[in-house]
Each structure stands twice: as C-alpha cells, then as structure tokens.
Coordinates of C-alpha atoms and ligand atoms in Angstrom, one line a residue:
X36 CA 21.0 -29.3 -35.0
X37 CA 19.0 -28.1 -32.0
X38 CA 20.0 -24.8 -30.6
X39 CA 19.9 -21.6 -32.6
X40 CA 23.6 -21.1 -32.4
X41 CA 24.3 -24.7 -33.6
X42 CA 22.8 -24.3 -37.0
X43 CA 25.4 -24.7 -39.7
X44 CA 24.1 -21.6 -41.5
X45 CA 24.2 -19.4 -38.4
X46 CA 27.6 -20.7 -37.5
X47 CA 28.9 -19.8 -40.9
X48 CA 27.3 -16.3 -40.6
X49 CA 29.5 -15.9 -37.5
X50 CA 32.6 -17.2 -39.1
X51 CA 32.7 -20.4 -37.0
X52 CA 33.8 -23.8 -38.2
X53 CA 31.1 -26.0 -39.7
X54 CA 30.8 -29.7 -40.6
X55 CA 29.8 -28.9 -44.2
X56 CA 29.3 -25.7 -46.2
X57 CA 25.8 -24.5 -45.6
X58 CA 23.7 -23.8 -48.7
X59 CA 20.3 -22.1 -49.4
X60 CA 18.9 -20.2 -52.4
X61 CA 17.4 -16.8 -52.9
X62 CA 13.9 -17.4 -54.3
X63 CA 14.0 -21.1 -53.2
X64 CA 10.2 -20.8 -52.9
X65 CA 8.5 -19.9 -56.2
X66 CA 7.4 -20.6 -59.7
X67 CA 10.1 -23.2 -60.6
X68 CA 8.3 -25.5 -58.1
X69 CA 5.1 -27.3 -59.1
X70 CA 3.8 -27.1 -55.5
X71 CA 4.0 -23.3 -55.7
X72 CA 2.4 -23.1 -59.2
X73 CA -0.5 -25.2 -58.0
X74 CA -1.2 -22.9 -55.1
X75 CA -0.8 -19.9 -57.4
X76 CA -3.8 -21.2 -59.5
X77 CA -6.0 -20.4 -56.5
X78 CA -4.4 -17.4 -54.9
X79 CA -2.7 -14.2 -56.1
X80 CA 0.9 -13.5 -55.0
X81 CA -0.2 -10.8 -52.6
X82 CA -2.9 -13.0 -51.1
X83 CA -0.2 -15.6 -50.4
X84 CA 2.0 -13.0 -48.8
X85 CA -0.8 -11.7 -46.6
X86 CA -2.2 -15.0 -45.4
X87 CA 0.2 -16.4 -42.9
X88 CA -1.0 -20.0 -43.4
X89 CA -0.3 -19.7 -47.1
X90 CA 3.0 -17.9 -46.7
X91 CA 4.0 -20.6 -44.2
X92 CA 3.1 -23.4 -46.7
X93 CA 5.1 -21.8 -49.5
X94 CA 8.1 -21.1 -47.2
X95 CA 8.2 -24.8 -46.3
X96 CA 7.7 -26.2 -49.8
X97 CA 11.3 -26.3 -50.8
X98 CA 12.9 -27.3 -47.5
X99 CA 12.5 -31.1 -47.5
X100 CA 12.6 -31.3 -51.3
X101 CA 16.0 -29.6 -51.5
X102 CA 17.6 -30.3 -48.2
X103 CA 18.8 -26.7 -47.8
X104 CA 20.3 -25.3 -44.5
X105 CA 18.0 -22.4 -44.0
X106 CA 14.5 -21.2 -44.8
X107 CA 13.6 -17.7 -46.0
X108 CA 10.2 -16.3 -45.2
X109 CA 7.9 -16.0 -48.1
X110 CA 7.2 -12.3 -48.5
X111 CA 8.5 -9.5 -50.7
X112 CA 10.7 -6.5 -50.4
X113 CA 8.0 -4.3 -51.9
X114 CA 5.3 -5.0 -49.2
X115 CA 6.2 -1.9 -47.2
X116 CA 5.2 0.3 -50.2
X117 CA 1.6 -0.4 -49.6
X118 CA 1.3 1.2 -46.1
X119 CA 3.7 4.0 -47.3
X120 CA 0.9 5.0 -49.7
X121 CA 2.2 4.3 -53.2
X122 CA 0.1 1.3 -53.8
X123 CA 1.4 -2.1 -55.0
X124 CA 0.2 -4.5 -57.6
X125 CA 1.7 -7.5 -59.3
X126 CA 0.6 -8.0 -62.9
X127 CA 1.2 -11.2 -64.7
X128 CA 4.1 -10.8 -67.0
X129 CA 5.2 -7.3 -66.0
X130 CA 6.1 -8.0 -62.4
X131 CA 5.5 -5.3 -59.8
X132 CA 3.6 -2.1 -60.6
X133 CA 3.6 0.9 -58.3
X134 CA 0.4 2.9 -59.2
X135 CA 1.5 6.2 -57.5
X136 CA 5.2 6.5 -58.0
X137 CA 7.2 9.0 -56.0
X138 CA 8.6 11.6 -58.4
X139 CA 9.1 14.9 -56.5
X140 CA 9.3 16.7 -53.1
X141 CA 5.5 16.7 -52.7
X142 CA 5.3 12.9 -53.3
X143 CA 8.1 12.4 -50.7
X144 CA 6.2 14.6 -48.3
X145 CA 3.1 12.5 -48.7
X146 CA 4.8 9.2 -47.9
X147 CA 3.4 7.8 -44.7
X148 CA 5.4 6.4 -41.8
X149 CA 4.8 2.7 -41.2
X150 CA 4.1 0.8 -38.1
X151 CA 5.4 -2.6 -39.1
X152 CA 3.9 -4.5 -36.2
X153 CA 0.4 -3.1 -37.1
X154 CA 0.6 -2.8 -40.9
X155 CA 2.9 -5.6 -41.9
X156 CA 2.1 -7.8 -39.0
X157 CA 1.1 -10.6 -41.4
X158 CA 4.8 -11.1 -42.1
X159 CA 5.5 -11.5 -38.4
X160 CA 2.6 -13.9 -38.1
X161 CA 4.0 -16.0 -40.9
X162 CA 7.5 -16.0 -39.3
X163 CA 6.1 -17.2 -36.0
X164 CA 4.2 -19.9 -37.8
X165 CA 7.2 -21.1 -39.8
X166 CA 9.4 -21.1 -36.7
X167 CA 6.8 -23.4 -35.1
X168 CA 7.2 -25.8 -38.0
X169 CA 10.9 -26.0 -38.3
X170 CA 12.1 -25.4 -34.8
X171 CA 15.2 -27.4 -34.1
X172 CA 15.6 -28.3 -37.8
X173 CA 16.4 -25.1 -39.7
X174 CA 16.9 -21.4 -39.0
X175 CA 14.7 -18.8 -40.7
X176 CA 15.8 -15.8 -42.6
X177 CA 13.8 -12.5 -42.7
X178 CA 14.6 -9.8 -45.2
X179 CA 13.9 -6.4 -46.7
X180 CA 15.0 -4.4 -49.7
X181 CA 17.9 -2.0 -49.4
X182 CA 17.1 1.7 -49.7
X183 CA 18.3 2.0 -53.3
X184 CA 16.5 -1.1 -54.6
X185 CA 13.3 -0.3 -52.8
X186 CA 13.3 3.3 -54.0
X187 CA 14.1 2.3 -57.6
X188 CA 10.7 0.5 -57.7
X189 CA 9.0 3.3 -55.7
X190 CA 10.2 6.0 -58.1
X191 CA 10.4 4.2 -61.5
X192 CA 6.9 2.7 -60.9
X193 CA 8.1 -0.9 -61.5
X194 CA 11.1 -2.6 -62.9
X195 CA 13.5 -0.4 -64.8
X196 CA 16.4 -0.8 -67.2
X197 CA 18.3 2.5 -66.6
X198 CA 16.9 3.9 -63.4
X199 CA 17.0 7.5 -64.8
X200 CA 14.3 8.9 -62.5
X201 CA 16.0 7.6 -59.4
X202 CA 19.5 8.7 -60.4
X203 CA 18.3 12.1 -61.4
X204 CA 16.7 12.8 -58.1
X205 CA 19.9 11.8 -56.3
X206 CA 22.0 14.3 -58.2
X207 CA 19.6 17.1 -58.9
X208 CA 17.4 17.2 -55.8
X209 CA 19.7 16.2 -52.9
X210 CA 17.5 17.6 -50.2
X211 CA 14.4 15.7 -51.5
X212 CA 16.6 12.5 -51.9
X213 CA 17.8 12.9 -48.3
X214 CA 14.2 13.3 -47.0
X215 CA 13.2 10.2 -49.0
X216 CA 16.1 8.2 -47.7
X217 CA 15.4 9.3 -44.1
X218 CA 11.8 8.1 -44.4
X219 CA 12.7 4.8 -46.1
X220 CA 15.4 3.9 -43.6
X221 CA 13.0 4.4 -40.7
X222 CA 10.5 2.0 -42.4
X223 CA 13.1 -0.6 -43.2
X224 CA 14.6 -0.6 -39.7
X225 CA 11.2 -1.0 -38.2
X226 CA 10.3 -3.8 -40.7
X227 CA 13.4 -5.8 -40.0
X228 CA 13.1 -5.3 -36.2
X229 CA 9.6 -6.6 -36.3
X230 CA 10.8 -9.7 -38.2
X231 CA 13.5 -10.3 -35.7
X232 CA 11.1 -10.0 -32.8
X233 CA 8.8 -12.4 -34.5
X234 CA 11.6 -14.9 -34.7
X235 CA 13.7 -14.3 -37.8
X236 CA 17.2 -15.7 -36.9
X237 CA 19.1 -13.9 -39.7
X238 CA 18.2 -10.9 -41.8
X239 CA 19.1 -10.3 -45.5
X240 CA 19.1 -6.8 -47.0
X241 CA 18.6 -7.2 -50.8
X242 CA 20.3 -4.5 -53.0
X243 CA 19.5 -6.2 -56.2
X244 CA 19.9 -3.3 -58.6
X245 CA 22.5 -1.0 -56.9
X246 CA 25.1 -2.2 -59.3
X247 CA 23.7 0.2 -61.9
X248 CA 25.3 3.1 -60.0
X249 CA 28.8 4.5 -60.4
X250 CA 31.0 3.8 -57.4
X251 CA 31.1 7.5 -56.6
X252 CA 27.3 7.8 -56.6
X253 CA 27.1 4.6 -54.4
X254 CA 29.4 6.1 -51.9
X255 CA 27.8 9.6 -51.8
X256 CA 24.1 8.8 -52.1
X257 CA 23.6 5.3 -51.0
X258 CA 26.2 3.9 -48.7
X259 CA 25.3 6.1 -45.6
X260 CA 21.7 4.9 -45.8
X261 CA 22.3 1.2 -46.4
X262 CA 24.7 1.5 -43.5
X263 CA 22.1 3.2 -41.4
X264 CA 19.7 0.3 -42.0
X265 CA 22.3 -2.4 -41.2
X266 CA 23.6 -0.5 -38.1
X267 CA 20.0 0.1 -37.0
X268 CA 19.3 -3.6 -36.5
X269 CA 22.5 -4.5 -34.8
X270 CA 20.9 -4.7 -31.5
X271 CA 18.5 -7.4 -32.8
X272 CA 21.4 -9.8 -32.1
X273 CA 21.0 -11.8 -35.4
X274 CA 23.4 -11.9 -38.3
X275 CA 22.7 -9.5 -41.2
X276 CA 23.6 -10.4 -44.8
X277 CA 24.4 -7.4 -47.0
X278 CA 23.5 -8.7 -50.5
X279 CA 23.9 -6.9 -53.9
X280 CA 24.5 -7.8 -57.5
X281 CA 26.5 -6.1 -60.2
X282 CA 28.8 -4.6 -57.6
X283 CA 32.1 -6.4 -58.4
X284 CA 33.8 -3.0 -59.0
X285 CA 32.7 -1.6 -55.7
X286 CA 32.7 -4.4 -53.2
X287 CA 35.0 -2.4 -50.9
X288 CA 32.4 0.3 -50.5
X289 CA 29.6 -2.3 -50.3
X290 CA 31.3 -3.9 -47.4
X291 CA 31.8 -0.5 -45.7
X292 CA 28.0 -0.4 -45.4
X293 CA 28.3 -3.3 -43.0
X294 CA 26.8 -6.7 -42.6
X295 CA 28.0 -9.8 -40.7
X296 CA 28.0 -11.5 -44.2
X297 CA 28.5 -9.9 -47.6
X298 CA 26.7 -11.6 -50.5
X299 CA 27.7 -10.9 -54.2
X300 CA 27.0 -12.3 -57.7
X301 CA 28.9 -14.4 -60.2
X302 CA 30.6 -11.6 -62.0
X303 CA 33.7 -11.9 -59.9
X304 CA 35.8 -14.9 -58.7
X305 CA 34.8 -15.8 -55.2
X306 CA 38.3 -15.7 -53.8
X307 CA 39.0 -12.3 -55.5
X308 CA 35.8 -10.9 -53.9
X309 CA 36.7 -12.3 -50.5
X310 CA 40.1 -10.6 -50.7
X311 CA 38.4 -7.3 -51.3
X312 CA 35.7 -7.8 -48.6
X313 CA 38.4 -9.0 -46.2
X314 CA 39.0 -12.6 -45.2
X315 CA 37.6 -12.2 -41.7
X316 CA 34.2 -11.3 -43.0
X317 CA 31.9 -14.2 -43.9
X318 CA 30.6 -14.3 -47.5
X319 CA 27.7 -15.7 -49.4
X320 CA 27.7 -16.8 -53.1
X321 CA 28.2 -17.0 -55.9
X322 CA 27.1 -19.5 -58.6
X323 CA 25.5 -18.1 -61.8
X324 CA 21.8 -19.1 -61.6
X325 CA 21.9 -19.9 -65.3
X326 CA 24.3 -22.8 -64.6
X327 CA 21.4 -24.7 -63.1
X328 CA 20.0 -25.3 -66.6
X329 CA 23.2 -27.1 -67.7
X330 CA 23.8 -30.9 -67.5
X331 CA 24.8 -32.2 -64.1
X332 CA 28.5 -32.6 -64.9
X333 CA 28.8 -29.0 -65.9
X334 CA 26.9 -27.9 -62.7
X335 CA 29.3 -30.1 -60.7
X336 CA 32.4 -28.5 -62.3
X337 CA 31.1 -25.0 -61.5
X338 CA 29.9 -25.8 -58.0
X339 CA 33.3 -27.3 -57.3
X340 CA 35.1 -24.2 -58.6
X341 CA 33.1 -22.0 -56.2
X342 CA 34.0 -24.3 -53.3
X343 CA 37.6 -24.6 -54.3
X344 CA 37.9 -20.9 -54.3
X345 CA 36.4 -20.7 -50.9
X346 CA 39.2 -23.2 -50.0
X347 CA 37.5 -24.5 -46.8
X348 CA 37.9 -21.1 -45.1
X349 CA 35.5 -20.4 -42.3
X350 CA 32.5 -18.2 -43.1
X351 CA 31.4 -19.4 -46.5
X352 CA 27.7 -19.8 -47.2
X353 CA 27.0 -21.3 -50.6
X354 CA 24.2 -19.6 -52.7
X355 CA 23.6 -18.4 -56.2
X356 CA 24.7 -14.9 -57.2
X357 CA 21.0 -14.0 -57.5
X358 CA 17.6 -15.8 -57.3
X359 CA 16.6 -19.1 -58.8
X360 CA 15.3 -18.5 -62.3
X361 CA 11.7 -19.4 -63.2
X362 CA 12.1 -22.6 -65.3
X363 CA 15.0 -24.1 -63.3
X364 CA 14.8 -27.9 -63.0
X365 CA 14.1 -28.7 -59.4
X366 CA 16.3 -31.9 -59.5
X367 CA 19.2 -29.7 -60.5
X368 CA 18.8 -27.4 -57.5
X369 CA 18.6 -30.5 -55.3
X370 CA 21.8 -31.8 -56.9
X371 CA 23.6 -28.6 -56.1
X372 CA 22.7 -29.0 -52.4
X373 CA 24.1 -32.5 -52.4
X374 CA 27.3 -31.5 -54.2
X375 CA 27.9 -28.7 -51.7
X376 CA 27.3 -30.9 -48.7
X377 CA 29.4 -33.8 -50.0
X378 CA 32.3 -31.7 -51.1
X379 CA 35.6 -32.5 -49.3
X380 CA 38.1 -29.6 -49.2
X381 CA 41.7 -30.6 -49.8
X382 CA 43.7 -30.4 -46.6
Ligands
CP3_432 O1 13.6 -16.1 -51.7 C1 12.5 -16.5 -51.4 O2 12.1 -17.7 -51.6 C2 11.6 -15.7 -50.5 C3 10.6 -14.9 -51.2 C4 11.0 -13.7 -52.0 C5 10.2 -13.2 -53.0 N1 10.7 -12.0 -53.4 C6 9.0 -13.8 -53.5 C7 8.5 -13.4 -54.8 C8 12.1 -12.8 -51.8 C9 13.3 -12.9 -50.9 C10 11.9 -11.7 -52.7 C11 12.8 -10.5 -52.8 C12 12.6 -9.6 -53.9 N2 11.4 -9.1 -54.4 C13 13.6 -8.9 -54.5 C14 15.1 -9.0 -54.2 C15 15.6 -10.3 -54.8 C16 15.7 -10.3 -56.3 O3 15.2 -11.2 -56.9 O4 16.4 -9.4 -56.8 C17 13.0 -8.0 -55.5 C18 13.8 -7.1 -56.5 C19 11.6 -8.2 -55.4 C20 10.6 -7.5 -56.2 C21 9.8 -8.4 -57.0 N3 8.8 -9.3 -56.5 C22 9.9 -8.6 -58.3 C23 10.8 -7.9 -59.3 C24 8.9 -9.6 -58.7 C25 8.5 -10.1 -60.0 C26 9.7 -10.9 -60.5 C27 9.2 -12.1 -61.1 O5 9.9 -13.1 -60.9 O6 8.2 -12.1 -61.8 C28 8.3 -10.0 -57.5 C29 7.3 -11.1 -57.3 C30 7.7 -12.2 -56.5 N4 8.3 -12.2 -55.3 C31 7.4 -13.6 -56.9 C32 7.9 -14.3 -55.8 C33 7.8 -15.8 -55.6 C34 6.7 -14.1 -58.1 C35 5.3 -14.0 -57.9 C36 4.5 -14.8 -58.8 O7 4.3 -16.0 -58.5 O8 4.1 -14.3 -59.9

C-alpha cells in the first residue's frame, strides 16, 4: 500500500471495497505490552506523551508485533486540559486527576483558550515523526475526546461513576454549560486541525462515557456540540470516526452528530447497529475486549460472528468495542488480527 488513498483502513473509512477487512485496536499501545511497561519504568506517562521521540517509539511498538492496518498516535484526550488551566496529573492506580476542576460559572470564565500549535505542538511533532517512520506502510490516526467525555473529567476531577456534577450543570445552569461547551469546542477543533496539519490521516473523536446520558439529554445538551466539532474539521479532508460506548439505545442520535465512520461497543449486534446508523455509513467495531482473555477457539467464534454480521459489506473496520484491557495476552490480540485478515466472506 503506497498512496494515502490506497490504505485498506482509509478505503474502508470511505466505504470503498477492500481486499480484507482492516483492523486496529483502541489502546493498541500500552500496558498490556512488555515493551511499553519497560519504557514506563523510566518515564512517566505525561513525559512519554510530551517527548515526541518517546511517543513515536510507543506508537510504533504494536505495529509490527500485531500486524494492524493503522497506527494511532500515542497521546491522550486529556492533554488539552493542561493549557486550559485545570492542571492534569496521572496517579498510579487512580488514573487521571484534575487538580482544579471546573464547577461553576467563574471556573468556566477562567478557562483559557488554547493555541494547539504552540501549546500542544509536541503531539504534532510526534505525528510528523511517526509519519516519517511508517510512510507508505500504514496510515496514522489522530484523536481527541468528545465534548462530553472531556468535560466529565474536567468537572468531576477524574474518573466518575455517575457524572452527577456534569449532569447537574447541564440541566441547572444551561448558560454556563453553553459557555463551557463553546470554549471546549474551540479547543477541540483547533487540536484536531493541528493534528491533521501535522499529518494525521484520520481523526477519531472519543465519547467514551456519553452512554451515561438519557437520549433526551444527549440530543439537547451534547449532540449540537459533538456535531460542531466533527463539522469543524470537515475541511481537513480526512475521515472522522465518531466513537462512543454505551450508546446502543441512541445510535440514531449519535450518528446525527456526524462522522464518516461511526464506532460503537459490543452491547448491540453489529448488523442491528448498522441498520440504525444507516448502511451507507461506514462503521467500526465491535468485539467485547474481555473476549481477548478467552481461549483461541472462543475468540475465533466471536470474531467470526462480528465478521458474519458485517456480511462483507463495504465500510467495516474491525475493532474492539472499547480499548484493549491491561492484562490482555499479546498473542491473542495478534491472533485476532490474523483471524480478521484471513476471514473469507460467504459469497
Ligand atoms: O489507543 C492508543 O494506543 C493511543 C493512546 C491513547 C491513550 N489514551 C493512552 C493512554 C488513547 C487513544 C487514549 C484515549 C483516552 N484517554 C480515552 C478515550 C478512550 C477510552 O479508553 O475510553 C480516555 C477516556 C482517556 C483518559 C485516560 N487516560 C484515562 C481514563 C487513563 C487511565 C486509564 C488507565 O488505563 O489507567 C489514561 C491514561 C492512559 N492513556 C494510559 C495510556 C497508555 C495509561 C498510562 C499508564 O501507563 O499508566
């Protein structure tokens, strides 16, 4: 595969025919790989993100080992929070911590605009460096968090189970919520555009936690802003993947937010989801990440079920319904790639 447009993954994003189903994994770089854990002995997660040589090394780690069809830049959806002024820390065990969470109108007012080129330029540098390493072999995906998922961390101060603070601001302080969304959308669009300019050949918007909302709240308080972000990067000319989890009951609304590709989790049959999203929109998914801990014959059965439901239709990118889990056996991930590539659809 040489030209950008000829990559199997990019073709599938455009709904074009491919020689085999493309496959990549969210969190394909990370702690389940020994190479990553070794590097992590020496550097913190944020150091790795902010040092383009290290981010490049980690991005490349899984590519040859797994044989996937795309790379995703090693970075994090939370990186823009630092220049916005809330602080950002990663504590072992607890995950991300936001030291100055946004809780009221004054906090929203204090959030700073971000110049992605100047303040998050290390992500762009890593993208250019990775492109130099994989040019002609694999395309590179850039990404950001969707407004809801990003704001949930920003407001709750870290991971959350019930998202009470975020949900309450939405319903009780609509003006403040709107101001927050306006600011966040500007940052996200600028961040994605910077990544595309640096060479990202596709962009994924991660709405990992939006499934905690009722469909009505999604439509009223979130959809317009996720749509604004996705529409805002249309002129970058690269496919955008609109990914969420826990959204089986609102995939119709989710796809109204846009995206050249809609990604979803395992809580719905792939063919059912595709019917809701619309068969002319490419999709990404949807194996349960837990299945990767099962014996190979079970994995094969589940992988084949996903592929059978895709039925050889154009525009399917194989992925998990969410990121690879921490203790996943690497050889099982590799086995999934081979199963997907070798699968023959019935004529
Ligand atoms: O997919 C990839 O390989 C690219 C790298 C990537 C990371 N985070 C690296 C990472 C991507 C695409 C993300 C996205 C991300 N970050 C999301 C959306 C996807 C999802 O998983 O829902 C979210 C919600 C975050 C925020 C975040 N960053 C959390 C909740 C955590 C801690 C979770 C955990 O596994 O402990 C992180 C840290 C993080 N981001 C790690 C990695 C490899 C682990 C850091 C470590 O080594 O300790």
